[in-house]
Coordinates of C-alpha atoms in Angstrom, one line a residue:
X1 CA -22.8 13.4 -11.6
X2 CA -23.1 12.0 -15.2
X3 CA -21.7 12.5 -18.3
X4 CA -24.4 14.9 -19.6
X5 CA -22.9 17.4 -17.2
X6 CA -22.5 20.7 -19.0
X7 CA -19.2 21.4 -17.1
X8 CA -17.9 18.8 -18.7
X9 CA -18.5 20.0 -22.1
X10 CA -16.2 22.2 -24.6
X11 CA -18.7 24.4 -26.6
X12 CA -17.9 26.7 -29.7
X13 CA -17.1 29.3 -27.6
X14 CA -13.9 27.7 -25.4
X15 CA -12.3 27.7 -29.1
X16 CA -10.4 30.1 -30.7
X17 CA -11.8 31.9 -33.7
X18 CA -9.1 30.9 -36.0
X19 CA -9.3 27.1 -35.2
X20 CA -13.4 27.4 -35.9
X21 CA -12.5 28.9 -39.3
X22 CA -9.7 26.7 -40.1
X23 CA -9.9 24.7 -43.3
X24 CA -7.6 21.2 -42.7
X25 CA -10.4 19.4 -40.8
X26 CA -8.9 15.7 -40.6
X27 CA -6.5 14.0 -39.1
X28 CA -3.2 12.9 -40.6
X29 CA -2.6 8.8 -41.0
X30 CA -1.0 6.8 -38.0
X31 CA 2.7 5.4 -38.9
X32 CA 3.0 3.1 -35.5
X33 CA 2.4 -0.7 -36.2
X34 CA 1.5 -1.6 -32.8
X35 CA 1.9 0.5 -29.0
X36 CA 5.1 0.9 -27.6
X37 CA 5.6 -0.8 -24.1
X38 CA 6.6 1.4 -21.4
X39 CA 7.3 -1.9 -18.6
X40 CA 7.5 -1.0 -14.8
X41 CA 9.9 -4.0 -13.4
X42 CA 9.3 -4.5 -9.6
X43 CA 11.8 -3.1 -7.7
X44 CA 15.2 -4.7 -7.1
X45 CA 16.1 -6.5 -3.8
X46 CA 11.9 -7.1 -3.8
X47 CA 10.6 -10.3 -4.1
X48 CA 8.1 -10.5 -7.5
X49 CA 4.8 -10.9 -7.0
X50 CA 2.8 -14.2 -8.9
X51 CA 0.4 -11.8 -10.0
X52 CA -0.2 -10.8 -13.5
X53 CA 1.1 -7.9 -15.1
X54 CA -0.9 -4.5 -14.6
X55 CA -1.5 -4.2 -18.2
X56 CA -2.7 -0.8 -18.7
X57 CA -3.8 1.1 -22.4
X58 CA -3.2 4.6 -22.4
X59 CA -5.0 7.1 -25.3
X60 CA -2.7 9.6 -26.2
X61 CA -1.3 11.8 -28.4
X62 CA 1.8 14.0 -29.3
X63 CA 0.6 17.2 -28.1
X64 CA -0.3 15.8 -24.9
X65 CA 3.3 14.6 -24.2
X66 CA 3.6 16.2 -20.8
X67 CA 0.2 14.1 -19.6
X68 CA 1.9 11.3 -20.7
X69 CA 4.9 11.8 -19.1
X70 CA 2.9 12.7 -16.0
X71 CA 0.3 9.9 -16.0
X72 CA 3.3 7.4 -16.2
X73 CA 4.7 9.6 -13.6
X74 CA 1.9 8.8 -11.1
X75 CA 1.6 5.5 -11.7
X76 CA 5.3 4.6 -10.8
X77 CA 4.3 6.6 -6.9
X78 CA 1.4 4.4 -6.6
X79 CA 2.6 1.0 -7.4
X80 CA 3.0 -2.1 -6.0
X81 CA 6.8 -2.2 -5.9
X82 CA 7.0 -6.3 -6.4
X83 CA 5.1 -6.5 -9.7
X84 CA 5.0 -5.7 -13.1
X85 CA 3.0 -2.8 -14.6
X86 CA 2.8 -2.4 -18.8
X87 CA 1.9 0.7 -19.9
X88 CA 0.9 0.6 -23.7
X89 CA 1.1 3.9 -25.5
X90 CA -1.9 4.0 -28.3
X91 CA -0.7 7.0 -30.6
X92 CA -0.4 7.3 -33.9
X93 CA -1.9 3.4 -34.6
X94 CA -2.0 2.9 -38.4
X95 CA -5.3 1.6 -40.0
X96 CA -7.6 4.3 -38.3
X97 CA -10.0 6.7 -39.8
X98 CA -9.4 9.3 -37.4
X99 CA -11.2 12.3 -38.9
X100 CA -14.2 12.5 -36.9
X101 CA -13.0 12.0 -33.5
X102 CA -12.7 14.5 -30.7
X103 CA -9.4 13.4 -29.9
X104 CA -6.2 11.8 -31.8
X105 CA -7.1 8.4 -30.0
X106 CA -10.7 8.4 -29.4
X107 CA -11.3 5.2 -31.1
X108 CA -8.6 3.4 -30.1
X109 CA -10.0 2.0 -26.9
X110 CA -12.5 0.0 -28.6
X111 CA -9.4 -1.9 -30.0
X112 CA -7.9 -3.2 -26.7
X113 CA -9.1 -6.7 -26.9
X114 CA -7.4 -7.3 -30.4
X115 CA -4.2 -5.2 -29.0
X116 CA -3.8 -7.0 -26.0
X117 CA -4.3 -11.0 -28.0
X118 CA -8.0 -11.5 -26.8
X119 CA -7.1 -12.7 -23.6
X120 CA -6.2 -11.8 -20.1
X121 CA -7.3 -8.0 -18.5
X122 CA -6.6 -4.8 -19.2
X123 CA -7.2 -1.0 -17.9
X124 CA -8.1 1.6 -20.7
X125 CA -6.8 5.4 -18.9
X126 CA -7.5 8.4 -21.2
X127 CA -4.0 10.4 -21.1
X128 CA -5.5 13.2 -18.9
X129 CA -6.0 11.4 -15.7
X130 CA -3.5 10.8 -12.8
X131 CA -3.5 7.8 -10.5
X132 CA -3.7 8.4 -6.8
X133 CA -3.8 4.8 -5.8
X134 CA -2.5 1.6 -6.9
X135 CA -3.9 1.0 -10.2
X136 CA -3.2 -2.7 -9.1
X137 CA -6.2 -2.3 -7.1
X138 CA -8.3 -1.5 -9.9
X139 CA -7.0 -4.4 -12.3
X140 CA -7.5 -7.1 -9.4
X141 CA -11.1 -5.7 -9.1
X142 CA -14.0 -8.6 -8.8
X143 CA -15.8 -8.2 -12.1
X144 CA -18.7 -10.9 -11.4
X145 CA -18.8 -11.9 -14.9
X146 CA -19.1 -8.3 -16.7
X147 CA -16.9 -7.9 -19.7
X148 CA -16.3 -4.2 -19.5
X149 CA -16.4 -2.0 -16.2
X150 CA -16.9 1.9 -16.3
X151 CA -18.4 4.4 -14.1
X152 CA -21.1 4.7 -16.8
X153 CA -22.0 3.0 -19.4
X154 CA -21.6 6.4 -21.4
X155 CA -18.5 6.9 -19.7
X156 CA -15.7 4.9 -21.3
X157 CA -12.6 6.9 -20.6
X158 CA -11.5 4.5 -17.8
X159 CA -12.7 0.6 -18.0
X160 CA -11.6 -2.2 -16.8
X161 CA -11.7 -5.2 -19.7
X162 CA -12.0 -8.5 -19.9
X163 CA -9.9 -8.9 -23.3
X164 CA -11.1 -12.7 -24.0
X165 CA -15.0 -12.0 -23.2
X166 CA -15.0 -8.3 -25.4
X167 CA -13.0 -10.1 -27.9
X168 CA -16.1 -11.2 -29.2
X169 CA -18.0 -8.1 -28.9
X170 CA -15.6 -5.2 -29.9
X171 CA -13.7 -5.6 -33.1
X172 CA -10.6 -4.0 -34.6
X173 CA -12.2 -3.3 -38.1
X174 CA -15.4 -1.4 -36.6
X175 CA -12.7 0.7 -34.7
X176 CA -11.0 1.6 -37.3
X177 CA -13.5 2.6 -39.5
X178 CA -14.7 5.0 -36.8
X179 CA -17.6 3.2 -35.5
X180 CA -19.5 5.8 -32.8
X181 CA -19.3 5.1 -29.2
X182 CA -22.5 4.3 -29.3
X183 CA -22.4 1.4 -31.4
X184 CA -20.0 0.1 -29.0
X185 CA -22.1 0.4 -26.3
X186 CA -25.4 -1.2 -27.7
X187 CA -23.1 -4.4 -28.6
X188 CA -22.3 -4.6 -24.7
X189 CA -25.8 -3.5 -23.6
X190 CA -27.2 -6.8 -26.2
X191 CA -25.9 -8.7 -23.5
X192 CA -27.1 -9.1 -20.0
X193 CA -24.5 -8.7 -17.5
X194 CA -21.5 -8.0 -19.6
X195 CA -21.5 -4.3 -18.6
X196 CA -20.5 -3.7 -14.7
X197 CA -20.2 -0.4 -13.0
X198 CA -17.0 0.5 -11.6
X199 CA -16.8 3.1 -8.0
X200 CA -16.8 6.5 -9.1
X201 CA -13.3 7.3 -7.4
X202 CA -11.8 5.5 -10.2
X203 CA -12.6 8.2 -11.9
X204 CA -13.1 11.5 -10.5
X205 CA -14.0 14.2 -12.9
X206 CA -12.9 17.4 -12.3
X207 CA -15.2 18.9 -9.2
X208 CA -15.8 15.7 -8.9
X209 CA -12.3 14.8 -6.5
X210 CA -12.4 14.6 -3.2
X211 CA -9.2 14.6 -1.7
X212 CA -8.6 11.3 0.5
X213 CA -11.1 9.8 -1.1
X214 CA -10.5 9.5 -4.8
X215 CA -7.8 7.0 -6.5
X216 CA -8.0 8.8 -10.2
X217 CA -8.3 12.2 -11.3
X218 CA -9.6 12.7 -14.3
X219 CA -8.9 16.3 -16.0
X220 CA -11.8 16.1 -18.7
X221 CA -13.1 19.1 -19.2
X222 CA -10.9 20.3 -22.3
X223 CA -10.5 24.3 -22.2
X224 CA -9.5 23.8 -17.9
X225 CA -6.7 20.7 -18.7
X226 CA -3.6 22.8 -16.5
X227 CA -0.8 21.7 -18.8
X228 CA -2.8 23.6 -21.6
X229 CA -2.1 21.4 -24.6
X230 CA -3.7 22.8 -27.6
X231 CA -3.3 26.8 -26.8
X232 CA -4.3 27.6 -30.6
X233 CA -7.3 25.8 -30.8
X234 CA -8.9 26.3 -26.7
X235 CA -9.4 29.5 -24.8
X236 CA -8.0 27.9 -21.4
X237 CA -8.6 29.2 -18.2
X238 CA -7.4 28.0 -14.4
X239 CA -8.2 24.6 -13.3
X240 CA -8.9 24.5 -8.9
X241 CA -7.3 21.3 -9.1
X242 CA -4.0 22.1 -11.0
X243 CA -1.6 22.0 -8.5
X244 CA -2.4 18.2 -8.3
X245 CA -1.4 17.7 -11.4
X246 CA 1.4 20.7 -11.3
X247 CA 3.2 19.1 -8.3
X248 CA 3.4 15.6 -10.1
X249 CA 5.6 17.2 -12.8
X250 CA 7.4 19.1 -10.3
X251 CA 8.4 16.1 -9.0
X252 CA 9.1 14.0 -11.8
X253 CA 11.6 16.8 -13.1
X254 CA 13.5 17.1 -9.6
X255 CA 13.9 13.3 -10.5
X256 CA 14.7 13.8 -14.1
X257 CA 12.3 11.3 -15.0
X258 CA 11.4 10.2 -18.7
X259 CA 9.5 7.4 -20.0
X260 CA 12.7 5.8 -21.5
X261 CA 16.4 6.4 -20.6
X262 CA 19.7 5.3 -22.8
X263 CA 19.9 2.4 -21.5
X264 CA 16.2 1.2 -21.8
X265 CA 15.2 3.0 -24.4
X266 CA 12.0 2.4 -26.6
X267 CA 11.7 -0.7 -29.1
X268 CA 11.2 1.5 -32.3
X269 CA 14.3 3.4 -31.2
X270 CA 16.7 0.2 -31.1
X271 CA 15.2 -0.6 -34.2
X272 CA 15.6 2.7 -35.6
X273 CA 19.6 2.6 -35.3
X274 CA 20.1 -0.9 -36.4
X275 CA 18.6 1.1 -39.7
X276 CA 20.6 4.1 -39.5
X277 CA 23.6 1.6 -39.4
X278 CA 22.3 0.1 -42.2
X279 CA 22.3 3.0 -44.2
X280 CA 25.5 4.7 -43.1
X281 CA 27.0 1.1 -44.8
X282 CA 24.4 0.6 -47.5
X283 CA 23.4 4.6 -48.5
X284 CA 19.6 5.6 -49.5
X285 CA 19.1 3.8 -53.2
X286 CA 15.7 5.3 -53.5
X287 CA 17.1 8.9 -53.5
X288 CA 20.2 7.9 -55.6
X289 CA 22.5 9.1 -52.6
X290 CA 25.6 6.5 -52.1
X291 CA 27.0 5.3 -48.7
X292 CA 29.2 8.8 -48.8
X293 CA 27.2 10.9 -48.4
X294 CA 24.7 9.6 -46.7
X295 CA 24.5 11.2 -43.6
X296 CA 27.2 13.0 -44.3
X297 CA 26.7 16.2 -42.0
X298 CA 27.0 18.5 -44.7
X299 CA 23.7 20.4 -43.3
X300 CA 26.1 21.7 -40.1
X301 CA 26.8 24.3 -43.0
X302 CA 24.1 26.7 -42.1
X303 CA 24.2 26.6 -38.6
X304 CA 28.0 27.8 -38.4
X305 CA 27.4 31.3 -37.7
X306 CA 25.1 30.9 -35.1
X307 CA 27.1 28.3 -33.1
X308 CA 30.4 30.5 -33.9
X309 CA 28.2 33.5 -31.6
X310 CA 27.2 31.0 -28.7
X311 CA 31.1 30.1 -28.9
X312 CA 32.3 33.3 -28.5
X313 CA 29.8 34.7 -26.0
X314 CA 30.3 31.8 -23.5
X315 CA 34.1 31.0 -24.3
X316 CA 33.9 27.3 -25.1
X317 CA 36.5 25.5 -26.1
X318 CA 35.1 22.1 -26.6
X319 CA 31.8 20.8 -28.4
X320 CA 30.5 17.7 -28.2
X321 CA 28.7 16.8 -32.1
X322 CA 25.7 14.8 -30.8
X323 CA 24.5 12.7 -33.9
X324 CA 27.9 14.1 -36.7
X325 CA 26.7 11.3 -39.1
X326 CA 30.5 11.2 -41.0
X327 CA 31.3 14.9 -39.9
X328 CA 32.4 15.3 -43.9
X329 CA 32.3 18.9 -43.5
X330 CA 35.2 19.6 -40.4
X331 CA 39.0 19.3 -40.9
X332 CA 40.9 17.3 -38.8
X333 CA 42.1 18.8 -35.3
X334 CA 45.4 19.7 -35.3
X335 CA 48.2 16.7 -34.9
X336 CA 45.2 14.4 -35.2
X337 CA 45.0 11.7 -38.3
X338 CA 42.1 12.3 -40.6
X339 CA 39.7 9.8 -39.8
X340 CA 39.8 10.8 -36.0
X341 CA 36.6 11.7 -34.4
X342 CA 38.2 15.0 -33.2
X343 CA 37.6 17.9 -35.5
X344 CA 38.2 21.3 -35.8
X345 CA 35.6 24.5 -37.8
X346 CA 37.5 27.5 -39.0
X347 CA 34.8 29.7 -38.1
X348 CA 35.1 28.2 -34.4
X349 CA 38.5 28.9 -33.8
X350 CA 40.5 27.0 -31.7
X351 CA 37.7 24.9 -30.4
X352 CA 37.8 21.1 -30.7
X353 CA 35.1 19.0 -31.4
X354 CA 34.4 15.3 -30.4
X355 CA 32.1 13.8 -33.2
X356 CA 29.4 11.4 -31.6
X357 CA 27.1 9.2 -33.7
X358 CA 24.9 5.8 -32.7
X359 CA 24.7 4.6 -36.0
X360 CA 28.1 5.2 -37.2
X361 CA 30.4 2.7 -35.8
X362 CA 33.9 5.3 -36.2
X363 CA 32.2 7.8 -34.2
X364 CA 30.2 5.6 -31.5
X365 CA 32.7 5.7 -28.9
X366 CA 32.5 6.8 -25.2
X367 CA 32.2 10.5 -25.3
X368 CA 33.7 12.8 -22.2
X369 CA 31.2 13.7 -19.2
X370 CA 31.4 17.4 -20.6
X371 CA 32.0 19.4 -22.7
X372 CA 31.3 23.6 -23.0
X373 CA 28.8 23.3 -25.7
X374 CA 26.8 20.5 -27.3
X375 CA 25.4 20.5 -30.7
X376 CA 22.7 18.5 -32.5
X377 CA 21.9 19.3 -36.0
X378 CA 19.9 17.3 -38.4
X379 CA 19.3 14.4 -35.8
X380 CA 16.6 15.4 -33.8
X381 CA 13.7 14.7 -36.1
X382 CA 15.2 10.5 -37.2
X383 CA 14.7 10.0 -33.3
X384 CA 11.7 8.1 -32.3
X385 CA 9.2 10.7 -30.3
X386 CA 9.3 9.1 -27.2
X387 CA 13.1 8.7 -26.8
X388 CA 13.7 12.5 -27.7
X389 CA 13.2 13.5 -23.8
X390 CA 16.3 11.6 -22.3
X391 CA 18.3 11.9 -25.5
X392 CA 17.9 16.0 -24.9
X393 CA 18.6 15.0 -21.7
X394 CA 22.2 13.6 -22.5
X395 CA 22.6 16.7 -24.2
X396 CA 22.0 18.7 -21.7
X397 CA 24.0 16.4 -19.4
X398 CA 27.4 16.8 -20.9
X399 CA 27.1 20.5 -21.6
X400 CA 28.7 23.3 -19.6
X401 CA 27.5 25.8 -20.9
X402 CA 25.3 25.8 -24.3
X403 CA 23.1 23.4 -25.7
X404 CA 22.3 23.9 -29.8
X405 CA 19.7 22.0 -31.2
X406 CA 18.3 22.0 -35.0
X407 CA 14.7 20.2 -35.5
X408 CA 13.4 19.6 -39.0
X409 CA 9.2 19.9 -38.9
X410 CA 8.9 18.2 -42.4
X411 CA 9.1 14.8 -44.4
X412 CA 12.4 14.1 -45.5
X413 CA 13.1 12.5 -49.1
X414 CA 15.1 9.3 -48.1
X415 CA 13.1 6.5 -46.8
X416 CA 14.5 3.6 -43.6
X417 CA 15.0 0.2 -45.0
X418 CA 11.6 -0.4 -43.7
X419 CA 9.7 1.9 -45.8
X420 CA 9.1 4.2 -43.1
X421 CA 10.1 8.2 -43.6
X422 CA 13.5 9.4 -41.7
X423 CA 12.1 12.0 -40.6
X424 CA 10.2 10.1 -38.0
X425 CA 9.3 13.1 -35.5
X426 CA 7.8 15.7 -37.3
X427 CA 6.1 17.8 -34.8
X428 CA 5.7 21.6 -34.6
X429 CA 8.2 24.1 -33.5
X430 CA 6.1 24.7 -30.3
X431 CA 6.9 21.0 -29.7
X432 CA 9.7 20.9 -30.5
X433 CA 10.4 24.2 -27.7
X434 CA 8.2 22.3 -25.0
X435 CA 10.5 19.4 -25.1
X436 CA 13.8 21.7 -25.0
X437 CA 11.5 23.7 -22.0
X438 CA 11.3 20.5 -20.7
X439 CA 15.0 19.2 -21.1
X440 CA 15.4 22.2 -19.5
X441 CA 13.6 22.3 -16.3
X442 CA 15.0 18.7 -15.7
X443 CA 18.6 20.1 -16.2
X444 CA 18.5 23.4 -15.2
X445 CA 21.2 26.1 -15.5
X446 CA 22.5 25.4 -19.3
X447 CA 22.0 28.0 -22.0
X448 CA 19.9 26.7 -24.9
X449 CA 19.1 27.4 -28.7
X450 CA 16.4 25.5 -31.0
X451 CA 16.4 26.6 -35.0
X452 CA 12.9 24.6 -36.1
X453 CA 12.9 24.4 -39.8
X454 CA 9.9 24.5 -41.7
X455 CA 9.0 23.7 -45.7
X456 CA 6.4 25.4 -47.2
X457 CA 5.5 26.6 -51.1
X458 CA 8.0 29.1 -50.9
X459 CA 11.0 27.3 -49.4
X460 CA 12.6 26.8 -46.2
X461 CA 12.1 29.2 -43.4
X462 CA 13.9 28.9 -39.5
X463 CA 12.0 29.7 -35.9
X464 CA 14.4 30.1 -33.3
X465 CA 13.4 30.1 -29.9
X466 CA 16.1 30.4 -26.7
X467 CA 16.0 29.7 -23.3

């Protein structure tokens, strides 16, 4: 089977009518620096291996968070328990002209030498693929001098690379400017022997798989992906090989497994609140907003009356204020001193409320294991993307009963001390309710409410969605 296989393929017609007609064609600028590492330790109690690291780059893309989740899911079954894997999420690279490609990482690949320092090997997976074999196997593969491996020269969505030799061959710039595959390709083919073809089980295409047999699955045909990604833009319909894919998320959430966890969290996140503490002290100058009232929490304000119902109709009579910033708008609880962390809301009652914030050093304490409802407003949206599933996760963790969440799907005025908006999730409301769907099916059994705000021409508007 080759790539010209019209199965493959997504024609006009798998689209939607309103995503044909749509005006916005490009895509938006990347805001990451560089990938963020997601490193696979060996085991504990297991001697390390001398090997290298299994460096592996992974295309992606925020819509396709739960491939993500499940590609890293698969490799972590199929490993080699004594060494060292790095994953390396490409998403959202700055520097890329991104408007013509099929995907939000289609050129990215072509960038792997310079990502990965020229030197050493390195895997390239395409987020819609699963591992069912040690992708150890694959990396440790005799190249016999070829620079870049592939089931076909015109299939590039798994490769194994030599970064020092294709170094010389691909470069950053001609990536970023959106180069087409097949000027990549010719550069490789101007050079005898620096293509090699991999076995086709590393890559198994759809029909393609053969159970027992094949050590990737690669779901490429767009409009029959089972985790249905892009609903607005594909008419889907049922993939044979789905429950492959569906019972590798099952069991990732019976494990509650996430990329990152609190206590190994991502890189841009322990950056991110060594910022927020920064301006908690220091306040946003480029707004004009001092230290006060910065972060102050004043935005709880409109969320009162819907918290005040999930109060009353589950009879809670503690909250948990995940992310309070300085909590400015509670009153003291009663026979506590004002600057306590435990507050008190008229329009909750009797219901005390433990402030909890990071990046504010009064409020960063150890919280309780539960609490009957937790609450997150105007915090969701300053956490880094790939962090958000275990912090919902703590949320959902030390509630009883309720979990409220607010998500803001816009910029926001002030700026991080690094120039970077502070906003620094701005997704969708259907992304923002896949991750609470998702928070949920990890955690199940909690009651819970998102209010996605929006900012159009005409003002702000709320979606609220409840599970």
């Amino acid at each position: 089977m080759t790539l010209a296989d019209p199965s493959f393929k997504t024609k006009y017609y798998h689209k939607r009518l309103s995503h044909l007609l749509r005006l916005e064609r490009g895509r938006p600028e990347g805001t990451r620096g560089e990938p963020e590492l997601v490193a696979v330790d060996p085991e504990p109690g297991v001697t390390p291996s001398e090997k290298p690291p299994v460096r592996i780059f992974l295309g992606t893309e925020p819509a396709q968070h739960r491939a993500e989740r499940v590609f890293v899911w698969s490799v972590h079954q199929h490993r080699d328990p004594s060494r060292r894997y790095e994953i390396y999420l490409m998403k959202d690279l700055k520097g890329f002209n991104r408007d013509r490609w099929k995907t939000g990482f289609t050129n990215y690949r072509y960038a792997i030498p310079d990502l990965a320092g020229g030197s050493g090997r390195a895997i390239y997976n395409d987020v819609d693929q699963i591992y069912l074999a040690d992708p150890a196997e694959l990396f440790d593969m005799d190249m016999q001098g070829a620079g870049q491996m592939c089931i076909a020269e015109r299939e590039t969505a798994v490769m194994l690379l030599d970064c020092e030799k294709m170094a010389t061959i691909w470069h950053r710039e001609d990536a970023e400017r959106s180069e087409r595959h097949k000027y990549f390709r010719h550069r490789v083919q101007a050079i005898e022997g620096m293509w090699g073809q991999l076995p086709d089980v590393w890559n198994s295409r759809d029909h393609e798989f053969q159970p027992g047999v094949s050590k990737l699955l690669h779901y490429t045909t767009l409009q029959t992906q089972p985790w249905r990604p892009f609903p607005k833009e594909l008419k889907y319909r049922d993939n044979p090989n789905g429950d492959i894919w569906f019972n590798m998320e099952t069991a990732a959430d019976a494990a509650g497994f996430t990329l990152f966890t609190e206590e190994q969290p991502s890189q841009r996140y322990r950056k991110l609140v060594e910022m927020y503490k920064t301006m908690h002290e220091a306040g946003s100058p480029e707004v004009g907003r001092p230290a006060a009232k910065t972060f102050s929490g004043i935005s709880l304000a409109e969320h009162l009356a819907p918290i005040a119902s999930l109060i009353a109709e589950t009879g809670s009579k503690s909250l948990l204020d995940y992310g309070s910033g300085k909590a400015t708008l509670y009153a003291p609880y009663p026979g506590e001193p004002t600057d306590s962390r435990f507050k008190s809301m008229k329009e909750w009652g009797e219901t005390k409320v433990t402030c909890y914030d990071p990046g504010y050093a009064p409020f960063s304490g150890p919280i309780e294991p539960a609490y009957d409802g937790v609450i997150s407003t105007d915090v969701l949206e300053h956490i880094t993307e790939e962090d958000i599933p275990w912090v919902l996760d703590k949320l959902y963790r030390h509630a009883r009963c309720f979990v409220y969440a607010v998500a803001a799907c816009y910029p926001a005025k002030k700026l991080l001390p690094d120039g970077q908006n502070a906003h620094c999730t701005v997704q969708p409301p259907e992304w923002w309710r896949e991750q609470l769907e998702g928070a949920a099916h990890r955690r199940p059994g909690i009651r819970w409410q998102l209010c996605a705000q929006l900012k159009g021409r005409f003002g702000k508007s709320n979606r609220v969605f409840r599970g």
